[in-house]
CSV table of C-alpha atoms in Angstrom, one decimal:
chain,number,residue,atom,x,y,z
A,1,MET,CA,292.7,-84.9,138.7
A,2,GLY,CA,295.1,-84.3,135.8
A,3,LYS,CA,298.6,-83.0,135.6
A,4,ILE,CA,299.3,-79.8,137.5
A,5,VAL,CA,300.8,-77.2,135.2
A,6,ARG,CA,303.7,-75.4,136.9
A,7,VAL,CA,303.5,-71.7,136.1
A,8,GLY,CA,306.2,-69.0,136.2
A,9,VAL,CA,304.8,-65.5,136.6
A,10,ILE,CA,306.7,-62.5,135.2
A,11,GLY,CA,305.5,-59.3,136.9
A,12,CYS,CA,304.4,-59.0,140.5
A,13,GLY,CA,302.4,-55.8,140.3
A,14,GLU,CA,298.8,-55.0,141.0
A,15,ILE,CA,297.0,-57.3,138.6
A,16,ALA,CA,299.2,-60.3,139.6
A,17,GLN,CA,298.4,-59.6,143.3
A,18,VAL,CA,294.7,-58.9,142.9
A,19,SER,CA,293.7,-61.4,140.3
A,20,HIS,CA,296.3,-63.7,138.8
A,21,ILE,CA,297.9,-65.3,141.8
A,22,PRO,CA,294.6,-65.7,143.7
A,23,THR,CA,293.1,-67.3,140.6
A,24,PHE,CA,296.0,-69.8,140.4
A,25,ASN,CA,295.5,-70.5,144.1
A,26,PHE,CA,291.8,-71.3,143.6
A,27,LEU,CA,292.6,-73.5,140.5
A,28,SER,CA,295.0,-75.7,142.5
A,29,ASP,CA,293.8,-78.8,140.6
A,30,TYR,CA,295.1,-77.1,137.4
A,31,PHE,CA,298.1,-74.9,138.3
A,32,GLN,CA,300.9,-74.4,140.8
A,33,VAL,CA,303.0,-71.2,140.8
A,34,THR,CA,306.6,-72.4,141.0
A,35,CYS,CA,308.6,-69.3,140.1
A,36,LEU,CA,308.1,-65.5,140.3
A,37,CYS,CA,310.0,-62.8,138.5
A,38,ASP,CA,310.1,-59.0,139.1
A,39,ILE,CA,312.6,-56.2,139.4
A,40,SER,CA,311.5,-55.4,142.9
A,41,THR,CA,312.8,-57.7,145.7
A,42,SER,CA,310.0,-56.5,148.0
A,43,ALA,CA,307.3,-57.3,145.4
A,44,LEU,CA,308.8,-60.8,144.9
A,45,GLU,CA,308.8,-61.5,148.7
A,46,HIS,CA,305.2,-60.1,149.1
A,47,CYS,CA,303.9,-62.3,146.2
A,48,ARG,CA,305.8,-65.4,147.3
A,49,ARG,CA,303.8,-65.2,150.6
A,50,LYS,CA,300.6,-65.0,148.6
A,51,VAL,CA,301.2,-68.2,146.6
A,52,ALA,CA,299.3,-71.2,148.1
A,53,GLY,CA,301.1,-74.6,148.3
A,54,SER,CA,304.8,-74.9,148.1
A,55,SER,CA,306.8,-71.6,148.2
A,56,PRO,CA,307.9,-70.5,144.7
A,57,LYS,CA,311.4,-69.6,143.7
A,58,ILE,CA,312.0,-65.9,143.0
A,59,THR,CA,314.3,-64.3,140.5
A,60,LYS,CA,314.9,-60.9,138.8
A,61,SER,CA,315.8,-62.7,135.5
A,62,ALA,CA,313.0,-63.5,133.1
A,63,GLU,CA,315.5,-65.7,131.1
A,64,GLU,CA,316.1,-67.7,134.3
A,65,LEU,CA,312.4,-68.2,134.8
A,66,CYS,CA,311.7,-69.2,131.2
A,67,SER,CA,314.5,-71.7,131.0
A,68,SER,CA,313.7,-73.3,134.4
A,69,PRO,CA,312.9,-77.0,134.3
A,70,GLU,CA,310.4,-76.4,137.1
A,71,VAL,CA,308.3,-74.1,134.9
A,72,ASP,CA,305.9,-75.6,132.3
A,73,ALA,CA,304.2,-72.4,131.2
A,74,VAL,CA,304.7,-68.7,131.6
A,75,LEU,CA,302.3,-65.8,132.5
A,76,VAL,CA,303.6,-62.5,131.3
A,77,CYS,CA,301.9,-59.6,133.2
A,78,ASN,CA,304.7,-57.1,133.7
A,79,ALA,CA,305.2,-53.7,132.0
A,80,SER,CA,303.8,-53.8,128.4
A,81,ALA,CA,307.1,-52.6,126.9
A,82,TYR,CA,308.5,-56.1,127.8
A,83,HIS,CA,305.6,-58.2,126.8
A,84,THR,CA,307.1,-59.2,123.4
A,85,GLU,CA,310.6,-59.7,124.7
A,86,HIS,CA,309.5,-62.1,127.5
A,87,ALA,CA,306.9,-63.9,125.3
A,88,LEU,CA,309.8,-64.6,122.9
A,89,LEU,CA,311.9,-66.0,125.8
A,90,ALA,CA,309.0,-68.3,126.8
A,91,LEU,CA,308.5,-69.6,123.2
A,92,LYS,CA,312.3,-70.0,122.7
A,93,ASN,CA,312.3,-72.3,125.7
A,94,ASP,CA,309.3,-74.3,124.3
A,95,LYS,CA,306.9,-72.9,127.0
A,96,SER,CA,303.4,-71.9,126.4
A,97,ALA,CA,302.8,-68.3,127.3
A,98,LEU,CA,299.7,-66.3,128.3
A,99,VAL,CA,300.6,-62.6,127.7
A,100,GLU,CA,298.5,-59.8,129.1
A,101,LYS,CA,297.2,-57.2,126.7
A,102,PRO,CA,298.5,-55.3,124.9
A,103,LEU,CA,300.7,-57.8,123.3
A,104,THR,CA,302.4,-55.2,121.2
A,105,SER,CA,301.8,-52.1,119.0
A,106,SER,CA,304.4,-53.1,116.5
A,107,TYR,CA,304.0,-55.1,113.2
A,108,LYS,CA,307.7,-56.2,113.5
A,109,ASP,CA,306.9,-57.7,116.9
A,110,ILE,CA,303.9,-59.5,115.5
A,111,GLU,CA,306.0,-61.1,112.8
A,112,ARG,CA,308.8,-62.1,115.3
A,113,LEU,CA,306.2,-63.7,117.7
A,114,GLN,CA,304.5,-65.6,114.9
A,115,ALA,CA,307.9,-67.0,113.7
A,116,ALA,CA,308.8,-67.9,117.3
A,117,GLU,CA,305.5,-69.7,117.9
A,118,LYS,CA,305.8,-71.6,114.7
A,119,ALA,CA,309.3,-72.9,115.8
A,120,SER,CA,308.3,-73.6,119.4
A,121,ASN,CA,306.6,-76.5,121.1
A,122,GLY,CA,304.7,-74.0,123.1
A,123,SER,CA,301.9,-71.6,122.0
A,124,LEU,CA,301.0,-68.0,122.7
A,125,MET,CA,297.6,-66.9,124.1
A,126,VAL,CA,296.7,-63.2,124.5
A,127,GLY,CA,294.9,-62.2,127.7
A,128,TYR,CA,291.6,-60.8,126.3
A,129,MET,CA,289.8,-62.2,129.3
A,130,ARG,CA,286.4,-60.6,128.5
A,131,ARG,CA,286.1,-62.8,125.4
A,132,TYR,CA,286.0,-65.9,127.6
A,133,ALA,CA,282.9,-64.8,129.5
A,134,PRO,CA,279.9,-67.2,129.0
A,135,GLY,CA,277.8,-64.0,128.8
A,136,PHE,CA,279.7,-62.9,125.8
A,137,LEU,CA,279.0,-66.3,124.1
A,138,ASP,CA,275.3,-66.2,125.1
A,139,ALA,CA,275.1,-62.7,123.6
A,140,ILE,CA,276.6,-64.0,120.3
A,141,ALA,CA,273.8,-66.6,120.2
A,142,GLU,CA,271.2,-63.9,120.8
A,143,ILE,CA,272.7,-61.7,118.2
A,144,GLY,CA,272.5,-64.6,115.8
A,145,GLY,CA,268.7,-64.2,116.0
A,146,ILE,CA,268.8,-60.6,114.7
A,147,SER,CA,268.1,-60.5,111.0
A,148,GLN,CA,270.0,-57.3,110.5
A,149,VAL,CA,272.2,-55.3,112.8
A,150,LEU,CA,271.3,-51.6,112.6
A,151,TYR,CA,273.7,-50.1,115.1
A,152,ALA,CA,276.1,-51.0,117.9
A,153,ARG,CA,277.6,-49.1,120.8
A,154,VAL,CA,280.8,-50.0,122.8
A,155,ARG,CA,281.5,-48.3,126.0
A,156,ASP,CA,284.4,-48.7,128.4
A,157,ILE,CA,284.4,-45.7,130.7
A,158,ILE,CA,285.7,-46.6,134.2
A,159,GLY,CA,286.4,-44.9,137.4
A,160,PRO,CA,289.8,-45.1,139.2
A,161,ASN,CA,291.0,-48.7,139.6
A,162,SER,CA,292.0,-47.8,143.1
A,163,ALA,CA,288.3,-47.6,144.1
A,164,PHE,CA,287.7,-51.2,143.1
A,165,VAL,CA,291.1,-52.6,144.1
A,166,GLY,CA,290.6,-51.1,147.6
A,167,GLN,CA,287.4,-53.1,148.0
A,168,SER,CA,288.7,-56.4,146.5
A,169,GLY,CA,289.9,-58.0,149.7
A,170,THR,CA,293.3,-58.7,148.2
A,171,PHE,CA,295.2,-55.9,149.8
A,172,PRO,CA,297.8,-55.3,147.1
A,173,LYS,CA,300.9,-53.3,147.8
A,174,ARG,CA,303.1,-51.0,145.7
A,175,PHE,CA,306.9,-51.1,146.0
A,176,GLU,CA,309.5,-48.6,144.9
A,177,ASP,CA,312.7,-50.6,145.5
A,178,TYR,CA,313.6,-50.4,141.8
A,179,ASP,CA,317.0,-49.9,140.3
A,180,PRO,CA,317.0,-46.4,138.8
A,181,VAL,CA,318.9,-47.7,135.8
A,182,GLY,CA,316.2,-50.4,135.2
A,183,SER,CA,313.4,-47.8,135.6
A,184,GLN,CA,315.0,-45.5,133.1
A,185,ALA,CA,315.5,-48.5,130.7
A,186,LEU,CA,311.8,-49.3,131.0
A,187,ARG,CA,310.9,-45.6,130.1
A,188,ASP,CA,313.3,-45.6,127.2
A,189,LYS,CA,312.0,-48.9,125.9
A,190,GLY,CA,308.4,-47.9,126.1
A,191,GLN,CA,309.0,-44.6,124.3
A,192,ALA,CA,311.1,-46.4,121.6
A,193,ALA,CA,308.3,-49.0,121.0
A,194,ALA,CA,305.7,-46.2,120.8
A,195,ASP,CA,307.8,-44.2,118.4
A,196,GLU,CA,308.4,-47.3,116.2
A,197,ALA,CA,304.7,-47.9,116.0
A,198,LEU,CA,303.8,-44.3,115.3
A,199,THR,CA,306.4,-44.1,112.6
A,200,ALA,CA,304.9,-47.3,111.0
A,201,PHE,CA,301.5,-45.8,111.2
A,202,GLY,CA,302.7,-42.6,109.5
A,203,VAL,CA,301.3,-40.2,112.1
A,204,PRO,CA,303.1,-37.4,114.2
A,205,ILE,CA,305.2,-38.5,117.1
A,206,ASN,CA,304.5,-36.4,120.2
A,207,ASP,CA,303.4,-36.8,123.8
A,208,GLU,CA,299.7,-36.9,122.8
A,209,THR,CA,300.0,-39.7,120.3
A,210,ARG,CA,302.4,-41.7,122.5
A,211,ARG,CA,299.9,-41.4,125.4
A,212,MET,CA,296.9,-42.5,123.2
A,213,LEU,CA,298.9,-45.5,122.0
A,214,MET,CA,298.9,-46.9,125.5
A,215,TYR,CA,295.1,-47.2,125.7
A,216,MET,CA,293.9,-49.0,122.6
A,217,ALA,CA,292.8,-52.6,122.2
A,218,ILE,CA,289.5,-53.1,120.4
A,219,GLY,CA,287.9,-55.1,117.6
A,220,MET,CA,288.2,-54.8,113.8
A,221,PRO,CA,285.9,-52.6,111.6
A,222,LYS,CA,285.9,-52.0,107.9
A,223,SER,CA,287.1,-48.5,108.4
A,224,VAL,CA,287.2,-45.6,111.0
A,225,LYS,CA,285.1,-42.7,109.9
A,226,ALA,CA,286.0,-40.3,112.7
A,227,ALA,CA,288.0,-40.3,115.9
A,228,VAL,CA,288.6,-37.8,118.7
A,229,LEU,CA,291.5,-39.1,120.7
A,230,LYS,CA,291.6,-36.6,123.5
A,231,PRO,CA,292.2,-38.1,127.0
A,232,PRO,CA,290.8,-38.7,129.5
A,233,ILE,CA,287.7,-39.8,127.4
A,234,TRP,CA,287.9,-40.4,123.7
A,235,THR,CA,285.4,-41.6,121.0
A,236,ALA,CA,285.4,-43.1,117.5
A,237,THR,CA,282.9,-44.0,114.9
A,238,PHE,CA,283.5,-47.3,113.0
A,239,ASP,CA,282.0,-48.5,109.8
A,240,TYR,CA,281.3,-52.3,109.7
A,241,GLY,CA,279.9,-52.2,106.2
A,242,SER,CA,276.2,-52.5,106.9
A,243,PHE,CA,276.0,-50.7,110.2
A,244,PRO,CA,277.9,-48.1,112.3
A,245,VAL,CA,279.5,-48.6,115.7
A,246,VAL,CA,280.2,-45.8,118.2
A,247,TYR,CA,283.1,-46.5,120.6
A,248,GLU,CA,283.6,-44.6,123.9
A,249,SER,CA,286.4,-45.2,126.3
A,250,GLY,CA,288.4,-43.5,129.0
A,251,ILE,CA,288.8,-42.9,132.7
A,252,ASN,CA,287.2,-40.5,135.1
A,253,GLN,CA,287.0,-40.2,138.9
A,254,VAL,CA,283.4,-41.5,139.4
A,255,PRO,CA,283.8,-44.9,141.1
A,256,VAL,CA,281.6,-46.9,138.7
A,257,PHE,CA,282.6,-49.4,136.0
A,258,ASP,CA,280.6,-48.6,132.9
A,259,ALA,CA,281.6,-51.2,130.3
A,260,HIS,CA,279.2,-52.8,127.8
A,261,ILE,CA,278.6,-53.8,124.2
A,262,GLU,CA,275.1,-53.1,122.9
A,263,ILE,CA,273.8,-54.3,119.6
A,264,TYR,CA,270.6,-52.9,118.1
A,265,GLY,CA,268.4,-54.9,115.6
A,266,GLN,CA,265.0,-54.1,114.2
A,267,ASP,CA,263.1,-56.2,116.9
A,268,LYS,CA,265.8,-56.9,119.5
A,269,ILE,CA,268.5,-55.1,121.5
A,270,VAL,CA,271.3,-57.2,123.1
A,271,ARG,CA,273.6,-55.8,125.7
A,272,ILE,CA,276.7,-57.5,127.3
A,273,ASN,CA,277.4,-56.0,130.7
A,274,TYR,CA,280.9,-56.2,132.0
A,275,ASP,CA,281.9,-55.4,135.6
A,276,THR,CA,285.4,-54.6,137.1
A,277,PRO,CA,287.8,-57.6,137.0
A,278,TYR,CA,289.4,-56.3,140.2
A,279,VAL,CA,286.6,-57.7,142.4
A,280,LYS,CA,286.5,-61.5,142.1
A,281,GLY,CA,283.2,-63.2,141.3
A,282,LEU,CA,281.4,-60.4,139.5
A,283,PRO,CA,279.6,-62.0,136.6
A,284,THR,CA,279.3,-60.9,133.0
A,285,THR,CA,275.6,-60.7,132.2
A,286,ILE,CA,273.4,-59.9,129.2
A,287,THR,CA,270.3,-57.9,128.9
A,288,VAL,CA,267.8,-58.6,126.0
A,289,ARG,CA,265.1,-56.1,125.1
A,290,GLU,CA,262.8,-57.2,122.3
A,291,LYS,CA,259.4,-57.0,120.7
A,292,THR,CA,257.4,-60.1,121.3
A,293,THR,CA,253.9,-61.5,121.1
A,294,GLY,CA,251.7,-61.5,124.2
A,295,PRO,CA,249.3,-64.3,125.4
A,296,ARG,CA,246.4,-62.8,123.4
A,297,GLY,CA,248.4,-62.3,120.3
A,298,GLU,CA,249.2,-58.6,121.0
A,299,LYS,CA,252.6,-57.0,120.3
A,300,CYS,CA,254.4,-56.3,123.6
A,301,TYR,CA,257.8,-55.5,125.1
A,302,GLN,CA,259.9,-58.0,126.9
A,303,GLU,CA,263.1,-57.5,128.9
A,304,ARG,CA,265.3,-60.4,130.0
A,305,HIS,CA,268.4,-60.4,132.3
A,306,VAL,CA,270.6,-63.5,131.9
A,307,ARG,CA,273.4,-64.5,134.2
A,308,THR,CA,275.0,-67.7,133.1
A,309,THR,CA,277.6,-68.1,135.8
A,310,TYR,CA,279.2,-66.3,138.8
A,311,GLU,CA,282.6,-67.6,137.6
A,312,ASP,CA,284.7,-64.7,136.7
A,313,ASN,CA,286.4,-64.1,133.4
A,314,TYR,CA,290.0,-64.7,134.6
A,315,THR,CA,289.0,-68.1,136.0
A,316,ILE,CA,287.4,-69.1,132.7
A,317,GLU,CA,290.3,-67.8,130.7
A,318,PHE,CA,292.9,-69.7,132.9
A,319,LYS,CA,290.9,-72.9,132.4
A,320,ALA,CA,291.0,-72.4,128.7
A,321,TRP,CA,294.7,-71.8,128.9
A,322,TYR,CA,295.1,-75.1,130.7
A,323,GLU,CA,293.3,-76.8,127.8
A,324,THR,CA,295.7,-75.3,125.3
A,325,ILE,CA,298.7,-76.5,127.3
A,326,MET,CA,297.5,-80.0,128.2
A,327,ASN,CA,295.3,-80.9,125.3
A,328,GLY,CA,296.7,-78.9,122.4
A,329,HIS,CA,293.6,-76.7,122.0
A,330,GLU,CA,294.2,-73.7,119.8
A,331,PRO,CA,294.1,-70.5,121.8
A,332,LYS,CA,290.9,-68.5,121.3
A,333,THR,CA,292.8,-65.3,121.5
A,334,THR,CA,295.9,-65.4,119.3
A,335,ILE,CA,298.7,-63.3,117.9
A,336,GLU,CA,296.5,-62.7,114.9
A,337,ASP,CA,294.0,-60.9,117.2
A,338,ALA,CA,296.8,-58.7,118.4
A,339,ARG,CA,297.7,-57.9,114.8
A,340,GLN,CA,294.1,-56.7,114.2
A,341,ASP,CA,294.5,-54.5,117.2
A,342,VAL,CA,297.6,-52.9,115.6
A,343,ASP,CA,295.7,-52.5,112.3
A,344,LEU,CA,292.9,-50.8,114.2
A,345,MET,CA,295.3,-48.5,116.1
A,346,GLN,CA,296.7,-47.4,112.8
A,347,MET,CA,293.2,-46.7,111.4
A,348,LEU,CA,292.3,-44.7,114.5
A,349,PHE,CA,295.4,-42.6,114.4
A,350,HIS,CA,294.9,-41.8,110.7
A,351,ALA,CA,291.3,-40.7,111.4
A,352,ALA,CA,292.3,-38.6,114.4
A,353,PHE,CA,295.7,-37.1,113.5
């Protein structure tokens, strides 16, 4: 048993209640939540009761949490408009930070965060939890056996989160004891950040473009050939040089989580299957469909379903974060990944608007 990392959590909303705090509780040999921060007193009291072990301190001040000598590392999972501001506070206080996606939609924020990380004894890791799935790594190995990628499809069309959250066994609660001034400040800050990004992208600023900016966080192609960004479901076609990728995303009311990445080669198709993160223990699996040789030398079809582990993506991600804090491992998901997200947002908006 190594050192226990004392964690401060900024944001006591749904994802903290459903996933983050329970995961820290399960990983009690790695982490102890010692401080919680939120603008809602009721949310703070509710989450304090959910923390296993000693009762954490509570505060409405992110600065107080980040400067606390009882906090070694900071999880930022509050409203996205404050992600950069609170990540900067953590780094200023030499604390390692895990910041939920999206980190930012602003190039200026990226530069500020990179400078702060360079000057800090802490590091910043972005919460792209799906990239930590062993199934994702297994699929990369399978794809490595494809001589030439012909086509890929990425889909992330999900039903209402309430359908999955209600069956998660975590019984989260929503609270509305917010200061009206603070709520208005959040709305103003979110709109100002969106307008700054859209101005930098050189696209029209209106309710439609602001709304779309809230949804995007995907990988990096050579170019975007076409994009139809019309909620609730939107699509884009990416050019990766030697092959195209079709991306589909959005939300409807059918209670199914339809998220996968599928890569087509000449003799093999590899699919990474993601399930909802709101129900703990659902594995990421891969499906391999390929042409193979039968026992008599004949050409035949083979389909394999691979499940490497039942360990969920958040658990694996938090273990990786522990290694960056304790052993100085470079985060797998960095500020540079977030910069590529901003690059891609700009490309998508240019193609669509």
